Amino acid sequence: MADVGLLATLALIVIVVTFVRPWLAVAAGGGITDTAMGAALIGLAAGRMAAVALDDPGALTQLSDLLIIRSGVEFWPGVLVGVAWLVARARREHVGSWDRLAALVPAGLVAWGVYEATCLVRGGCPGPVSGVGLHPDGLSNRVLPIGVVVGSFAVVGAVLLSVMQRRGLSSRRVVVAGVVAVAVIRSIASVWLPRIGDRLTRQHRTSLIVAGLGFVALAGELVGSKRAHHEPSAG
């Protein structure tokens, strides 16, 4: 049976990103839309394979188990593989890798935000008990839909990065800042997502690690630019 909610989510992502892309994205060579779709599909497949390999390695040989996407996708391994594919394509097309990635960051944030916010049509949005929010079936209290909150922050991050990009922020910093934004949002949201026991989930831990590495990379960028600015020119 088709997952109507997931199909609706995918349709909304395509519609929204297509609508906002001319304003959000900075051109980085031709065929960028096809390239982005390819990266998304490859990243999704890699994320699914990683989840199965970690949780149930025996299911790697079962095609039916691999295709049940709703049972789990590892987010960051999927992102890593998708980025690697984008870099390989950029080099093959003689386009700057950082420029290609930076051109896709704002639209990518919007796409991710739409996916998270459309939890409303994919079986409900978990979240903490709140006086303001949704009243899911079977629960006596209202909950704050974390997916909607995450989606809102993702869109805000996309707008801010797009503005800074147009004002001259380097492609490298746009990419790193985009990764940090996603990692921080996911880390904070994971506090209120359902989990078994008091330990951090794997998704939560990996997001914290990526956020930490991202902040270190941003700090290195700032230190490097200050040193370059203060070094006397040769001659």
Short mmCIF file of C-alpha atoms in Angstrom, two decimals:
data_model
loop_
_atom_site.label_atom_id
_atom_site.label_comp_id
_atom_site.label_asym_id
_atom_site.label_seq_id
_atom_site.Cartn_x
_atom_site.Cartn_y
_atom_site.Cartn_z
CA MET A 1 0.00 0.00 0.00
CA ALA A 2 1.36 3.42 -0.93
CA ASP A 3 2.45 5.74 1.85
CA VAL A 4 0.26 8.72 0.97
CA GLY A 5 1.83 10.93 3.63
CA LEU A 6 5.36 10.31 2.36
CA LEU A 7 4.29 10.89 -1.25
CA ALA A 8 2.62 14.17 -0.22
CA THR A 9 5.80 15.20 1.58
CA LEU A 10 7.96 14.55 -1.49
CA ALA A 11 5.55 16.49 -3.70
CA LEU A 12 5.57 19.47 -1.32
CA ILE A 13 9.37 19.46 -1.17
CA VAL A 14 9.62 19.62 -4.97
CA ILE A 15 6.97 22.37 -5.22
CA VAL A 16 8.40 24.55 -2.43
CA VAL A 17 12.05 24.24 -3.47
CA THR A 18 11.16 24.89 -7.11
CA PHE A 19 9.28 28.01 -6.08
CA VAL A 20 11.96 29.49 -3.79
CA ARG A 21 15.09 28.29 -5.60
CA PRO A 22 15.47 31.31 -7.93
CA TRP A 23 15.67 33.53 -4.84
CA LEU A 24 17.61 31.24 -2.50
CA ALA A 25 20.24 29.66 -4.70
CA VAL A 26 23.33 31.24 -6.22
CA ALA A 27 24.16 29.84 -9.66
CA ALA A 28 27.02 27.33 -9.75
CA GLY A 29 26.95 25.79 -13.17
CA GLY A 30 24.31 24.13 -15.30
CA GLY A 31 22.28 21.08 -14.39
CA ILE A 32 22.24 21.94 -10.72
CA THR A 33 18.66 20.74 -10.15
CA ASP A 34 19.34 17.29 -11.63
CA THR A 35 22.57 17.13 -9.64
CA ALA A 36 20.75 17.94 -6.40
CA MET A 37 18.10 15.29 -7.03
CA GLY A 38 20.78 12.72 -7.74
CA ALA A 39 22.57 13.57 -4.51
CA ALA A 40 19.31 13.32 -2.55
CA LEU A 41 18.49 9.88 -3.94
CA ILE A 42 22.00 8.54 -3.43
CA GLY A 43 22.14 10.00 0.08
CA LEU A 44 18.78 8.45 0.94
CA ALA A 45 19.94 5.03 -0.26
CA ALA A 46 23.21 5.33 1.67
CA GLY A 47 21.41 6.46 4.81
CA ARG A 48 19.03 3.52 4.59
CA MET A 49 21.88 1.04 4.08
CA ALA A 50 23.74 2.51 7.05
CA ALA A 51 20.67 2.22 9.29
CA VAL A 52 20.13 -1.41 8.32
CA ALA A 53 23.81 -2.23 8.74
CA LEU A 54 23.79 -0.79 12.28
CA ASP A 55 20.43 -2.13 13.47
CA ASP A 56 19.87 -5.38 11.57
CA PRO A 57 22.77 -6.44 9.30
CA GLY A 58 20.92 -9.60 8.28
CA ALA A 59 18.28 -7.47 6.54
CA LEU A 60 20.86 -6.19 4.05
CA THR A 61 20.07 -9.19 1.90
CA GLN A 62 16.30 -8.61 2.05
CA LEU A 63 15.17 -6.12 -0.61
CA SER A 64 11.74 -5.75 0.99
CA ASP A 65 13.32 -4.72 4.31
CA LEU A 66 15.63 -2.22 2.63
CA LEU A 67 12.70 -0.51 0.90
CA ILE A 68 10.78 0.19 4.13
CA ILE A 69 12.28 3.65 4.49
CA ARG A 70 10.05 4.61 7.40
CA SER A 71 11.77 2.06 9.61
CA GLY A 72 14.95 4.10 9.71
CA VAL A 73 17.49 6.19 7.80
CA GLU A 74 20.82 7.35 9.20
CA PHE A 75 20.84 11.09 8.49
CA TRP A 76 24.53 12.03 8.62
CA PRO A 77 25.95 9.06 6.68
CA GLY A 78 23.40 9.88 3.98
CA VAL A 79 24.48 13.54 3.97
CA LEU A 80 28.15 12.54 3.76
CA VAL A 81 27.60 10.27 0.75
CA GLY A 82 25.38 12.86 -0.96
CA VAL A 83 28.04 15.56 -0.48
CA ALA A 84 30.77 13.25 -1.78
CA TRP A 85 28.69 12.63 -4.91
CA LEU A 86 28.17 16.37 -5.41
CA VAL A 87 31.91 17.01 -5.08
CA ALA A 88 32.71 14.27 -7.59
CA ARG A 89 30.19 15.71 -10.07
CA ALA A 90 31.52 19.24 -9.59
CA ARG A 91 35.07 18.14 -10.34
CA ARG A 92 33.95 16.22 -13.40
CA GLU A 93 32.09 19.32 -14.65
CA HIS A 94 35.04 21.61 -13.76
CA VAL A 95 32.94 23.58 -11.26
CA GLY A 96 34.30 24.68 -7.89
CA SER A 97 33.25 22.11 -5.29
CA TRP A 98 32.61 24.65 -2.54
CA ASP A 99 30.67 26.88 -4.95
CA ARG A 100 28.47 23.97 -6.03
CA LEU A 101 27.78 22.92 -2.43
CA ALA A 102 27.13 26.49 -1.30
CA ALA A 103 24.65 27.01 -4.13
CA LEU A 104 22.60 24.10 -2.81
CA VAL A 105 22.75 24.87 0.92
CA PRO A 106 19.79 27.31 1.21
CA ALA A 107 17.47 25.23 -0.96
CA GLY A 108 18.64 22.10 0.85
CA LEU A 109 17.71 23.64 4.19
CA VAL A 110 14.28 24.53 2.85
CA ALA A 111 13.78 20.97 1.56
CA TRP A 112 14.78 19.52 4.92
CA GLY A 113 12.54 21.98 6.72
CA VAL A 114 9.55 21.02 4.57
CA TYR A 115 10.22 17.34 5.24
CA GLU A 116 10.31 17.86 9.00
CA ALA A 117 7.25 20.12 9.08
CA THR A 118 5.14 17.73 7.00
CA CYS A 119 5.25 15.20 9.83
CA LEU A 120 1.67 16.44 10.13
CA VAL A 121 0.71 14.32 7.11
CA ARG A 122 2.98 11.37 7.93
CA GLY A 123 1.30 10.04 11.05
CA GLY A 124 1.73 12.87 13.53
CA CYS A 125 4.42 15.01 15.13
CA PRO A 126 5.92 14.00 18.49
CA GLY A 127 6.89 16.62 21.02
CA PRO A 128 6.69 17.73 24.63
CA VAL A 129 3.43 18.41 26.42
CA SER A 130 2.51 22.05 25.90
CA GLY A 131 -0.38 24.41 26.36
CA VAL A 132 0.02 25.42 22.72
CA GLY A 133 0.17 22.90 19.92
CA LEU A 134 -1.61 19.87 18.55
CA HIS A 135 -3.90 17.40 20.26
CA PRO A 136 -2.95 14.00 18.76
CA ASP A 137 -5.44 11.16 18.74
CA GLY A 138 -5.10 8.95 21.79
CA LEU A 139 -3.43 11.58 23.97
CA SER A 140 -5.14 13.66 26.63
CA ASN A 141 -2.67 16.57 26.42
CA ARG A 142 -1.57 18.92 23.69
CA VAL A 143 1.98 18.55 22.41
CA LEU A 144 4.31 21.02 20.71
CA PRO A 145 5.03 19.51 17.25
CA ILE A 146 8.82 19.47 17.16
CA GLY A 147 8.86 18.74 13.43
CA VAL A 148 7.04 21.99 12.69
CA VAL A 149 9.41 23.93 14.95
CA VAL A 150 12.44 22.33 13.31
CA GLY A 151 11.07 23.11 9.86
CA SER A 152 10.54 26.75 10.80
CA PHE A 153 14.11 27.15 12.07
CA ALA A 154 15.47 25.42 8.97
CA VAL A 155 13.70 27.92 6.70
CA VAL A 156 14.93 30.84 8.82
CA GLY A 157 18.47 29.47 8.55
CA ALA A 158 18.09 29.18 4.78
CA VAL A 159 17.00 32.80 4.49
CA LEU A 160 19.85 34.06 6.68
CA LEU A 161 22.49 32.07 4.80
CA SER A 162 21.08 33.20 1.47
CA VAL A 163 21.30 36.84 2.54
CA MET A 164 24.88 36.41 3.82
CA GLN A 165 25.78 34.54 0.65
CA ARG A 166 24.60 37.44 -1.49
CA ARG A 167 26.58 39.83 0.70
CA GLY A 168 29.82 38.02 -0.04
CA LEU A 169 30.14 35.25 2.53
CA SER A 170 32.59 32.70 1.14
CA SER A 171 31.25 29.44 -0.22
CA ARG A 172 33.27 27.42 2.29
CA ARG A 173 31.73 29.29 5.21
CA VAL A 174 28.24 28.99 3.77
CA VAL A 175 28.62 25.21 3.59
CA VAL A 176 30.10 24.83 7.07
CA ALA A 177 27.51 27.20 8.57
CA GLY A 178 24.73 25.22 6.89
CA VAL A 179 26.01 21.96 8.36
CA VAL A 180 26.34 23.54 11.80
CA ALA A 181 22.81 24.93 11.59
CA VAL A 182 21.34 21.51 10.78
CA ALA A 183 23.40 19.77 13.46
CA VAL A 184 22.47 22.29 16.15
CA ILE A 185 18.77 22.21 15.27
CA ARG A 186 18.75 18.40 15.28
CA SER A 187 20.68 18.28 18.56
CA ILE A 188 18.22 20.57 20.33
CA ALA A 189 15.14 18.93 18.82
CA SER A 190 16.37 15.46 19.84
CA VAL A 191 15.96 16.40 23.50
CA TRP A 192 12.16 16.24 23.09
CA LEU A 193 11.88 13.36 20.64
CA PRO A 194 10.69 9.96 21.92
CA ARG A 195 13.42 7.56 23.06
CA ILE A 196 13.85 4.50 25.22
CA GLY A 197 15.58 5.21 28.52
CA ASP A 198 17.63 8.24 29.48
CA ARG A 199 20.57 7.72 27.14
CA LEU A 200 21.11 9.85 24.07
CA THR A 201 19.96 8.28 20.84
CA ARG A 202 22.48 7.55 18.09
CA GLN A 203 21.01 10.33 15.98
CA HIS A 204 21.38 12.76 18.88
CA ARG A 205 25.01 11.79 19.52
CA THR A 206 26.02 12.08 15.89
CA SER A 207 24.37 15.50 15.57
CA LEU A 208 26.27 16.73 18.64
CA ILE A 209 29.54 15.44 17.19
CA VAL A 210 28.89 17.07 13.81
CA ALA A 211 27.93 20.35 15.51
CA GLY A 212 31.16 20.32 17.52
CA LEU A 213 33.30 19.59 14.47
CA GLY A 214 31.47 22.30 12.55
CA PHE A 215 32.13 24.92 15.21
CA VAL A 216 35.81 23.94 15.21
CA ALA A 217 35.90 24.32 11.42
CA LEU A 218 34.23 27.75 11.60
CA ALA A 219 36.69 28.86 14.27
CA GLY A 220 39.57 27.67 12.11
CA GLU A 221 38.19 29.63 9.18
CA LEU A 222 37.97 32.82 11.24
CA VAL A 223 41.48 32.41 12.69
CA GLY A 224 42.90 31.70 9.25
CA SER A 225 41.25 34.77 7.71
CA LYS A 226 42.53 37.01 10.52
CA ARG A 227 46.07 35.74 10.08
CA ALA A 228 45.91 36.29 6.32
CA HIS A 229 44.59 39.82 6.89
CA HIS A 230 47.39 40.76 9.27
CA GLU A 231 50.26 39.17 7.38
CA PRO A 232 52.31 41.76 5.46
CA SER A 233 52.19 41.34 1.72
CA ALA A 234 55.37 40.11 0.04
CA GLY A 235 57.45 42.58 -1.92
#
